PDB file of C-alpha atoms in Angstrom:
ATOM      1  CA  MET T 139      23.561  21.377 -26.327  1.00  0.00           C
ATOM      2  CA  THR T 140      23.907  19.295 -23.294  1.00  0.00           C
ATOM      3  CA  ASN T 141      23.602  15.954 -24.465  1.00  0.00           C
ATOM      4  CA  PHE T 142      25.930  16.535 -27.718  1.00  0.00           C
ATOM      5  CA  ALA T 143      28.736  17.311 -24.940  1.00  0.00           C
ATOM      6  CA  ILE T 144      27.997  14.301 -22.921  1.00  0.00           C
ATOM      7  CA  ALA T 145      28.253  11.863 -26.555  1.00  0.00           C
ATOM      8  CA  PHE T 146      31.071  13.899 -27.449  1.00  0.00           C
ATOM      9  CA  LEU T 147      32.629  12.982 -23.962  1.00  0.00           C
ATOM     10  CA  PHE T 148      31.802   9.403 -24.409  1.00  0.00           C
ATOM     11  CA  SER T 149      33.303   8.993 -27.473  1.00  0.00           C
ATOM     12  CA  SER T 150      36.414  10.543 -26.311  1.00  0.00           C
ATOM     13  CA  VAL T 151      36.966   8.125 -23.921  1.00  0.00           C
ATOM     14  CA  LEU T 152      36.189   5.369 -26.225  1.00  0.00           C
ATOM     15  CA  PHE T 153      38.746   6.842 -28.799  1.00  0.00           C
ATOM     16  CA  LEU T 154      41.100   6.860 -26.202  1.00  0.00           C
ATOM     17  CA  ILE T 155      41.043   3.439 -24.962  1.00  0.00           C
ATOM     18  CA  ILE T 156      41.077   2.088 -28.492  1.00  0.00           C
ATOM     19  CA  PHE T 157      43.916   4.372 -29.303  1.00  0.00           C
ATOM     20  CA  VAL T 158      45.847   2.739 -26.334  1.00  0.00           C
ATOM     21  CA  LEU T 159      45.098  -0.878 -26.635  1.00  0.00           C
ATOM     22  CA  PHE T 160      45.608  -0.981 -30.430  1.00  0.00           C
ATOM     23  CA  SER T 161      48.795   0.947 -30.364  1.00  0.00           C
ATOM     24  CA  ILE T 162      50.202  -1.097 -27.805  1.00  0.00           C
ATOM     25  CA  LEU T 163      49.431  -4.225 -29.541  1.00  0.00           C
ATOM     26  CA  ASN T 164      50.526  -2.772 -32.647  1.00  0.00           C
ATOM     27  CA  TYR T 165      53.959  -2.109 -30.700  1.00  0.00           C
ATOM     28  CA  LYS T 166      54.179  -5.298 -29.169  1.00  0.00           C
ATOM     29  CA  ASN T 167      53.954  -7.321 -32.450  1.00  0.00           C
ATOM     30  CA  ARG T 168      55.997  -4.751 -34.474  1.00  0.00           C
ATOM     31  CA  PHE T 169      59.055  -4.650 -31.876  1.00  0.00           C
ATOM     32  CA  LYS T 170      58.572  -7.702 -29.825  1.00  0.00           C
ATOM     33  CA  MET T 171      59.312  -5.989 -26.932  1.00  0.00           C
ATOM     34  CA  ASN T 172      56.990  -4.576 -24.244  1.00  0.00           C
ATOM     35  CA  TYR T 173      55.329  -1.152 -23.895  1.00  0.00           C
ATOM     36  CA  ASP T 174      55.601   0.571 -20.643  1.00  0.00           C
ATOM     37  CA  LEU T 175      53.453   3.862 -19.939  1.00  0.00           C
ATOM     38  CA  ARG T 176      55.979   4.823 -17.175  1.00  0.00           C
ATOM     39  CA  ASN T 177      58.623   4.974 -19.233  1.00  0.00           C
ATOM     40  CA  HIS T 178      57.684   5.329 -23.048  1.00  0.00           C
ATOM     41  CA  TYR T 179      56.356   8.126 -25.128  1.00  0.00           C
ATOM     42  CA  PRO T 180      53.150   8.127 -26.480  1.00  0.00           C
ATOM     43  CA  TYR T 181      55.001   9.278 -29.856  1.00  0.00           C
ATOM     44  CA  GLU T 182      57.183   5.986 -29.571  1.00  0.00           C
ATOM     45  CA  LEU T 183      53.980   4.118 -30.369  1.00  0.00           C
ATOM     46  CA  ASN T 184      54.168   5.291 -34.073  1.00  0.00           C
ATOM     47  CA  TYR T 185      58.113   5.171 -33.732  1.00  0.00           C
ATOM     48  CA  GLU T 186      59.544   4.884 -37.525  1.00  0.00           C
ATOM     49  CA  MET T 187      56.037   4.223 -39.060  1.00  0.00           C
ATOM     50  CA  LYS T 188      54.161   5.284 -41.451  1.00  0.00           C
ATOM     51  CA  PHE T 189      50.575   6.277 -40.254  1.00  0.00           C
ATOM     52  CA  SER T 190      48.680   3.313 -41.659  1.00  0.00           C
ATOM     53  CA  ASP T 191      51.106   1.215 -39.969  1.00  0.00           C
ATOM     54  CA  ASN T 192      48.933   1.671 -36.692  1.00  0.00           C
ATOM     55  CA  LEU T 193      45.679   2.712 -38.674  1.00  0.00           C
ATOM     56  CA  VAL T 194      43.413   2.147 -35.990  1.00  0.00           C
ATOM     57  CA  GLY T 195      45.880   3.294 -33.203  1.00  0.00           C
ATOM     58  CA  ASN T 196      46.083   6.619 -35.134  1.00  0.00           C
ATOM     59  CA  LEU T 197      42.544   7.116 -36.632  1.00  0.00           C
ATOM     60  CA  ALA T 198      41.260   6.645 -33.026  1.00  0.00           C
ATOM     61  CA  ILE T 199      43.765   9.503 -31.543  1.00  0.00           C
ATOM     62  CA  CYS T 200      42.626  12.025 -34.610  1.00  0.00           C
ATOM     63  CA  LEU T 201      39.070  11.335 -33.251  1.00  0.00           C
ATOM     64  CA  PHE T 202      39.958  11.400 -29.834  1.00  0.00           C
ATOM     65  CA  ALA T 203      40.901  15.144 -30.429  1.00  0.00           C
ATOM     66  CA  ALA T 204      38.366  16.013 -32.740  1.00  0.00           C
ATOM     67  CA  SER T 205      35.552  14.548 -29.976  1.00  0.00           C
ATOM     68  CA  GLY T 206      37.446  16.809 -27.536  1.00  0.00           C
ATOM     69  CA  ILE T 207      37.098  20.019 -29.562  1.00  0.00           C
ATOM     70  CA  ALA T 208      33.433  19.050 -30.042  1.00  0.00           C
ATOM     71  CA  PHE T 209      32.670  18.855 -26.781  1.00  0.00           C
ATOM     72  CA  TYR T 210      34.527  22.282 -25.968  1.00  0.00           C
ATOM     73  CA  THR T 211      32.752  23.635 -28.644  1.00  0.00           C
ATOM     74  CA  LEU T 212      29.360  22.215 -27.814  1.00  0.00           C
ATOM     75  CA  PHE T 213      29.079  22.276 -24.083  1.00  0.00           C
ATOM     76  CA  ASP T 214      28.649  25.828 -23.632  1.00  0.00           C
ATOM     77  CA  MET T 215      26.329  27.182 -26.712  1.00  0.00           C
ATOM     78  CA  LYS T 216      25.766  30.592 -24.576  1.00  0.00           C
ATOM     79  CA  TYR T 217      28.779  31.957 -24.918  1.00  0.00           C
ATOM     80  CA  THR T 218      28.338  34.590 -22.190  1.00  0.00           C
ATOM     81  CA  ASN T 219      30.578  33.542 -19.776  1.00  0.00           C
ATOM     82  CA  GLY T 220      33.934  34.572 -20.418  1.00  0.00           C
ATOM     83  CA  PHE T 221      35.532  32.024 -18.236  1.00  0.00           C
ATOM     84  CA  LEU T 222      33.743  28.928 -20.123  1.00  0.00           C
ATOM     85  CA  LEU T 223      34.292  30.815 -23.466  1.00  0.00           C
ATOM     86  CA  PHE T 224      38.196  30.475 -22.529  1.00  0.00           C
ATOM     87  CA  ASP T 225      37.755  26.561 -21.523  1.00  0.00           C
ATOM     88  CA  LEU T 226      36.588  26.652 -25.406  1.00  0.00           C
ATOM     89  CA  ILE T 227      39.615  27.763 -26.641  1.00  0.00           C
ATOM     90  CA  ALA T 228      41.808  26.422 -24.470  1.00  0.00           C
ATOM     91  CA  GLY T 229      39.971  22.991 -24.499  1.00  0.00           C
ATOM     92  CA  SER T 230      40.292  22.702 -28.230  1.00  0.00           C
ATOM     93  CA  ILE T 231      44.120  23.537 -28.161  1.00  0.00           C
ATOM     94  CA  TYR T 232      44.702  21.200 -25.605  1.00  0.00           C
ATOM     95  CA  SER T 233      42.936  18.294 -27.384  1.00  0.00           C
ATOM     96  CA  LEU T 234      45.156  19.245 -30.160  1.00  0.00           C
ATOM     97  CA  ALA T 235      48.369  19.203 -28.194  1.00  0.00           C
ATOM     98  CA  LEU T 236      47.432  15.595 -26.615  1.00  0.00           C
ATOM     99  CA  MET T 237      46.881  14.269 -30.268  1.00  0.00           C
ATOM    100  CA  SER T 238      50.641  15.753 -31.322  1.00  0.00           C
ATOM    101  CA  PHE T 239      52.007  13.932 -28.186  1.00  0.00           C
ATOM    102  CA  ALA T 240      51.416  10.603 -30.374  1.00  0.00           C
ATOM    103  CA  PHE T 241      53.029  12.160 -33.675  1.00  0.00           C
ATOM    104  CA  ILE T 242      55.821  14.740 -32.824  1.00  0.00           C
ATOM    105  CA  SER T 243      59.336  12.649 -32.054  1.00  0.00           C
ATOM    106  CA  LEU T 244      61.426  13.743 -29.554  1.00  0.00           C
ATOM    107  CA  ASN T 245      64.743  12.731 -31.376  1.00  0.00           C
ATOM    108  CA  LYS T 246      63.801  14.537 -34.597  1.00  0.00           C
ATOM    109  CA  HIS T 247      61.712  17.589 -33.462  1.00  0.00           C
ATOM    110  CA  LEU T 248      63.181  18.425 -29.712  1.00  0.00           C
ATOM    111  CA  ARG T 249      61.998  21.764 -29.667  1.00  0.00           C
ATOM    112  CA  PHE T 250      58.845  21.429 -30.842  1.00  0.00           C
ATOM    113  CA  HIS T 251      58.006  18.473 -29.204  1.00  0.00           C
ATOM    114  CA  LEU T 252      59.193  20.617 -25.554  1.00  0.00           C
ATOM    115  CA  LEU T 253      57.053  23.599 -26.731  1.00  0.00           C
ATOM    116  CA  VAL T 254      53.862  21.476 -27.239  1.00  0.00           C
ATOM    117  CA  VAL T 255      54.266  19.521 -23.842  1.00  0.00           C
ATOM    118  CA  LEU T 256      54.666  22.953 -22.222  1.00  0.00           C
ATOM    119  CA  ILE T 257      51.500  24.153 -23.900  1.00  0.00           C
ATOM    120  CA  GLY T 258      49.749  20.980 -22.835  1.00  0.00           C
ATOM    121  CA  VAL T 259      50.702  21.351 -19.459  1.00  0.00           C
ATOM    122  CA  VAL T 260      50.015  25.203 -19.209  1.00  0.00           C
ATOM    123  CA  LEU T 261      46.733  24.454 -20.568  1.00  0.00           C
ATOM    124  CA  SER T 262      45.780  21.251 -18.148  1.00  0.00           C
ATOM    125  CA  PHE T 263      46.220  24.244 -15.303  1.00  0.00           C
ATOM    126  CA  LEU T 264      44.285  27.130 -17.252  1.00  0.00           C
ATOM    127  CA  ILE T 265      41.364  25.049 -17.629  1.00  0.00           C
ATOM    128  CA  PRO T 266      40.706  23.886 -14.220  1.00  0.00           C
ATOM    129  CA  PHE T 267      41.770  27.066 -13.011  1.00  0.00           C
ATOM    130  CA  SER T 268      39.053  29.131 -15.113  1.00  0.00           C
ATOM    131  CA  ASN T 269      36.380  26.231 -14.278  1.00  0.00           C
ATOM    132  CA  ALA T 270      37.387  27.188 -10.276  1.00  0.00           C
ATOM    133  CA  MET T 271      36.504  30.957 -10.847  1.00  0.00           C
ATOM    134  CA  THR T 272      33.438  30.138 -12.589  1.00  0.00           C
ATOM    135  CA  LEU T 273      32.380  28.393 -10.228  1.00  0.00           C
ATOM    136  CA  PHE T 274      33.414  30.434  -7.203  1.00  0.00           C
ATOM    137  CA  ASN T 275      31.384  33.544  -8.805  1.00  0.00           C
ATOM    138  CA  ALA T 276      28.529  31.245  -8.802  1.00  0.00           C
ATOM    139  CA  TYR T 277      28.687  30.169  -5.553  1.00  0.00           C
ATOM    140  CA  LYS T 278      29.045  34.000  -4.378  1.00  0.00           C
ATOM    141  CA  THR T 279      25.856  34.777  -6.225  1.00  0.00           C
ATOM    142  CA  LYS T 280      23.734  31.837  -5.932  1.00  0.00           C
ATOM    143  CA  GLU T 281      25.284  30.343  -2.865  1.00  0.00           C
ATOM    144  CA  GLU T 282      25.425  26.814  -4.393  1.00  0.00           C
ATOM    145  CA  VAL T 283      27.228  24.437  -2.671  1.00  0.00           C
ATOM    146  CA  GLY T 284      27.698  22.117  -5.447  1.00  0.00           C
ATOM    147  CA  ALA T 285      29.604  24.649  -7.231  1.00  0.00           C
ATOM    148  CA  LEU T 286      31.819  25.093  -4.351  1.00  0.00           C
ATOM    149  CA  VAL T 287      32.677  21.300  -3.978  1.00  0.00           C
ATOM    150  CA  LEU T 288      33.243  21.158  -7.385  1.00  0.00           C
ATOM    151  CA  ALA T 289      35.586  24.320  -7.619  1.00  0.00           C
ATOM    152  CA  ILE T 290      37.690  22.837  -4.537  1.00  0.00           C
ATOM    153  CA  PHE T 291      37.925  19.703  -6.916  1.00  0.00           C
ATOM    154  CA  ASN T 292      39.524  21.958  -9.878  1.00  0.00           C
ATOM    155  CA  VAL T 293      41.639  23.629  -7.177  1.00  0.00           C
ATOM    156  CA  VAL T 294      42.963  20.525  -6.070  1.00  0.00           C
ATOM    157  CA  TYR T 295      43.818  19.505  -9.942  1.00  0.00           C
ATOM    158  CA  CYS T 296      45.383  22.917 -10.453  1.00  0.00           C
ATOM    159  CA  LEU T 297      47.549  22.275  -7.378  1.00  0.00           C
ATOM    160  CA  ILE T 298      48.724  18.456  -8.564  1.00  0.00           C
ATOM    161  CA  ILE T 299      49.582  20.145 -12.036  1.00  0.00           C
ATOM    162  CA  PHE T 300      51.393  23.285 -10.478  1.00  0.00           C
ATOM    163  CA  PHE T 301      53.702  20.605  -8.075  1.00  0.00           C
ATOM    164  CA  MET T 302      54.305  18.405 -11.035  1.00  0.00           C
ATOM    165  CA  MET T 303      55.470  21.867 -12.864  1.00  0.00           C
ATOM    166  CA  MET T 304      57.909  22.570 -10.187  1.00  0.00           C
ATOM    167  CA  ASN T 305      59.154  18.917  -9.712  1.00  0.00           C
ATOM    168  CA  PRO T 306      63.111  19.141  -9.704  1.00  0.00           C
ATOM    169  CA  ARG T 307      63.235  16.040 -11.737  1.00  0.00           C
ATOM    170  CA  LEU T 308      62.053  17.963 -14.392  1.00  0.00           C
ATOM    171  CA  SER T 309      65.380  19.296 -15.191  1.00  0.00           C
ATOM    172  CA  HIS T 310      66.658  16.111 -15.678  1.00  0.00           C
ATOM    173  CA  TRP T 311      63.919  14.536 -17.637  1.00  0.00           C
ATOM    174  CA  ALA T 312      66.317  13.090 -20.178  1.00  0.00           C
ATOM    175  CA  ASP T 313      68.691  11.426 -17.561  1.00  0.00           C
ATOM    176  CA  LEU T 314      69.160   7.703 -17.987  1.00  0.00           C
ATOM    177  CA  LYS T 315      70.061   5.219 -15.382  1.00  0.00           C
ATOM    178  CA  GLU T 316      73.313   3.854 -15.273  1.00  0.00           C
ATOM    179  CA  GLU T 317      73.437  -0.221 -14.219  1.00  0.00           C
ATOM    180  CA  LYS T 318      76.233  -2.679 -14.005  1.00  0.00           C
ATOM    181  CA  ASP T 319      76.223  -6.051 -15.904  1.00  0.00           C
ATOM    182  CA  LYS T 320      77.580  -9.220 -13.805  1.00  0.00           C
ATOM    183  CA  ASP T 321      80.666  -9.011 -15.859  1.00  0.00           C
ATOM    184  CA  GLY T 322      81.249  -5.212 -15.076  1.00  0.00           C
ATOM    185  CA  THR T 323      80.065  -3.641 -18.208  1.00  0.00           C
ATOM    186  CA  ILE T 324      77.931  -0.643 -17.504  1.00  0.00           C
ATOM    187  CA  LYS T 325      74.661   0.129 -19.244  1.00  0.00           C
ATOM    188  CA  TYR T 326      72.471   3.101 -19.510  1.00  0.00           C
ATOM    189  CA  VAL T 327      69.074   2.262 -19.261  1.00  0.00           C
ATOM    190  CA  ARG T 328      65.727   4.110 -18.666  1.00  0.00           C
ATOM    191  CA  PRO T 329      64.675   4.722 -15.083  1.00  0.00           C
ATOM    192  CA  LYS T 330      61.309   3.006 -13.901  1.00  0.00           C
ATOM    193  CA  PHE T 331      59.509   6.259 -14.182  1.00  0.00           C
ATOM    194  CA  PHE T 332      60.606   8.729 -17.510  1.00  0.00           C
ATOM    195  CA  ILE T 333      59.349  11.886 -15.683  1.00  0.00           C
ATOM    196  CA  LEU T 334      58.775  13.674 -19.040  1.00  0.00           C
ATOM    197  CA  ALA T 335      57.170  10.533 -20.650  1.00  0.00           C
ATOM    198  CA  PHE T 336      54.912  10.077 -17.661  1.00  0.00           C
ATOM    199  CA  ILE T 337      53.748  13.715 -17.697  1.00  0.00           C
ATOM    200  CA  GLU T 338      52.389  13.231 -21.289  1.00  0.00           C
ATOM    201  CA  TRP T 339      50.424  10.119 -20.712  1.00  0.00           C
ATOM    202  CA  GLY T 340      49.253  11.309 -17.122  1.00  0.00           C
ATOM    203  CA  LEU T 341      47.657  14.432 -19.459  1.00  0.00           C
ATOM    204  CA  ILE T 342      46.563  12.500 -21.976  1.00  0.00           C
ATOM    205  CA  LEU T 343      44.898   9.724 -19.419  1.00  0.00           C
ATOM    206  CA  THR T 344      43.503  12.264 -17.306  1.00  0.00           C
ATOM    207  CA  SER T 345      41.690  14.526 -20.028  1.00  0.00           C
ATOM    208  CA  PRO T 346      38.301  13.321 -19.943  1.00  0.00           C
ATOM    209  CA  LEU T 347      38.136  14.264 -16.207  1.00  0.00           C
ATOM    210  CA  LEU T 348      38.955  17.664 -17.235  1.00  0.00           C
ATOM    211  CA  MET T 349      35.989  17.510 -19.574  1.00  0.00           C
ATOM    212  CA  VAL T 350      33.842  16.128 -16.718  1.00  0.00           C
ATOM    213  CA  MET T 351      34.683  18.849 -14.560  1.00  0.00           C
ATOM    214  CA  SER T 352      34.288  21.648 -17.490  1.00  0.00           C
ATOM    215  CA  LEU T 353      30.843  19.804 -17.880  1.00  0.00           C
ATOM    216  CA  PHE T 354      29.512  19.967 -14.676  1.00  0.00           C
ATOM    217  CA  THR T 355      30.630  23.548 -14.486  1.00  0.00           C
ATOM    218  CA  GLN T 356      28.687  24.675 -16.869  1.00  0.00           C
ATOM    219  CA  ILE T 357      25.465  22.744 -15.588  1.00  0.00           C
ATOM    220  CA  LEU T 358      26.089  24.381 -11.985  1.00  0.00           C
ATOM    221  CA  VAL T 359      26.363  27.732 -13.636  1.00  0.00           C
ATOM    222  CA  TYR T 360      23.271  27.916 -15.492  1.00  0.00           C
TER     223      TYR T 360
END
């Protein structure tokens, strides 16, 4: 089933690209302003819109999630390794969480939105952690150098997610930047990097990397 998993990996990347490009173009045409991934939330691509108002982008993000679920379901059909079985369940939930970023409004559903982000961040840590444990076990039994190298890559990814979660700026995720006009008027604008929005996009855009690491974990283990 590895070939099917690879096919769904590539389709996931394709649908992700379509989602980003078409949604941003739709946003620019609708609001006559630029969309910046660094300080705009994914759900703002659908702000005050119906599903059909961003039809191509929304269909693409739904198919992106479906491809992710199919990938994690098919990449290890033996279901004999506990860590990889965890990847199947966690990866499917992770794919749904990433899709939800594009639809759950932070303004209307604050707690639910933050809960989904928390689930996404935790799973983005646990999936590579699970991969690393699988690979370390494989290295102990088979002395496969490739398994050790890939395990290190997964650990590094875990550390990046861990330090991101420990970032003190997260406690001020909603803070705006104060600016003063020439006439002395004070206004509040989004900072160049809006930490929570930046994290959401980071999780979405790096999700194919997690899939690649999980796929190679399965290949090296078996």
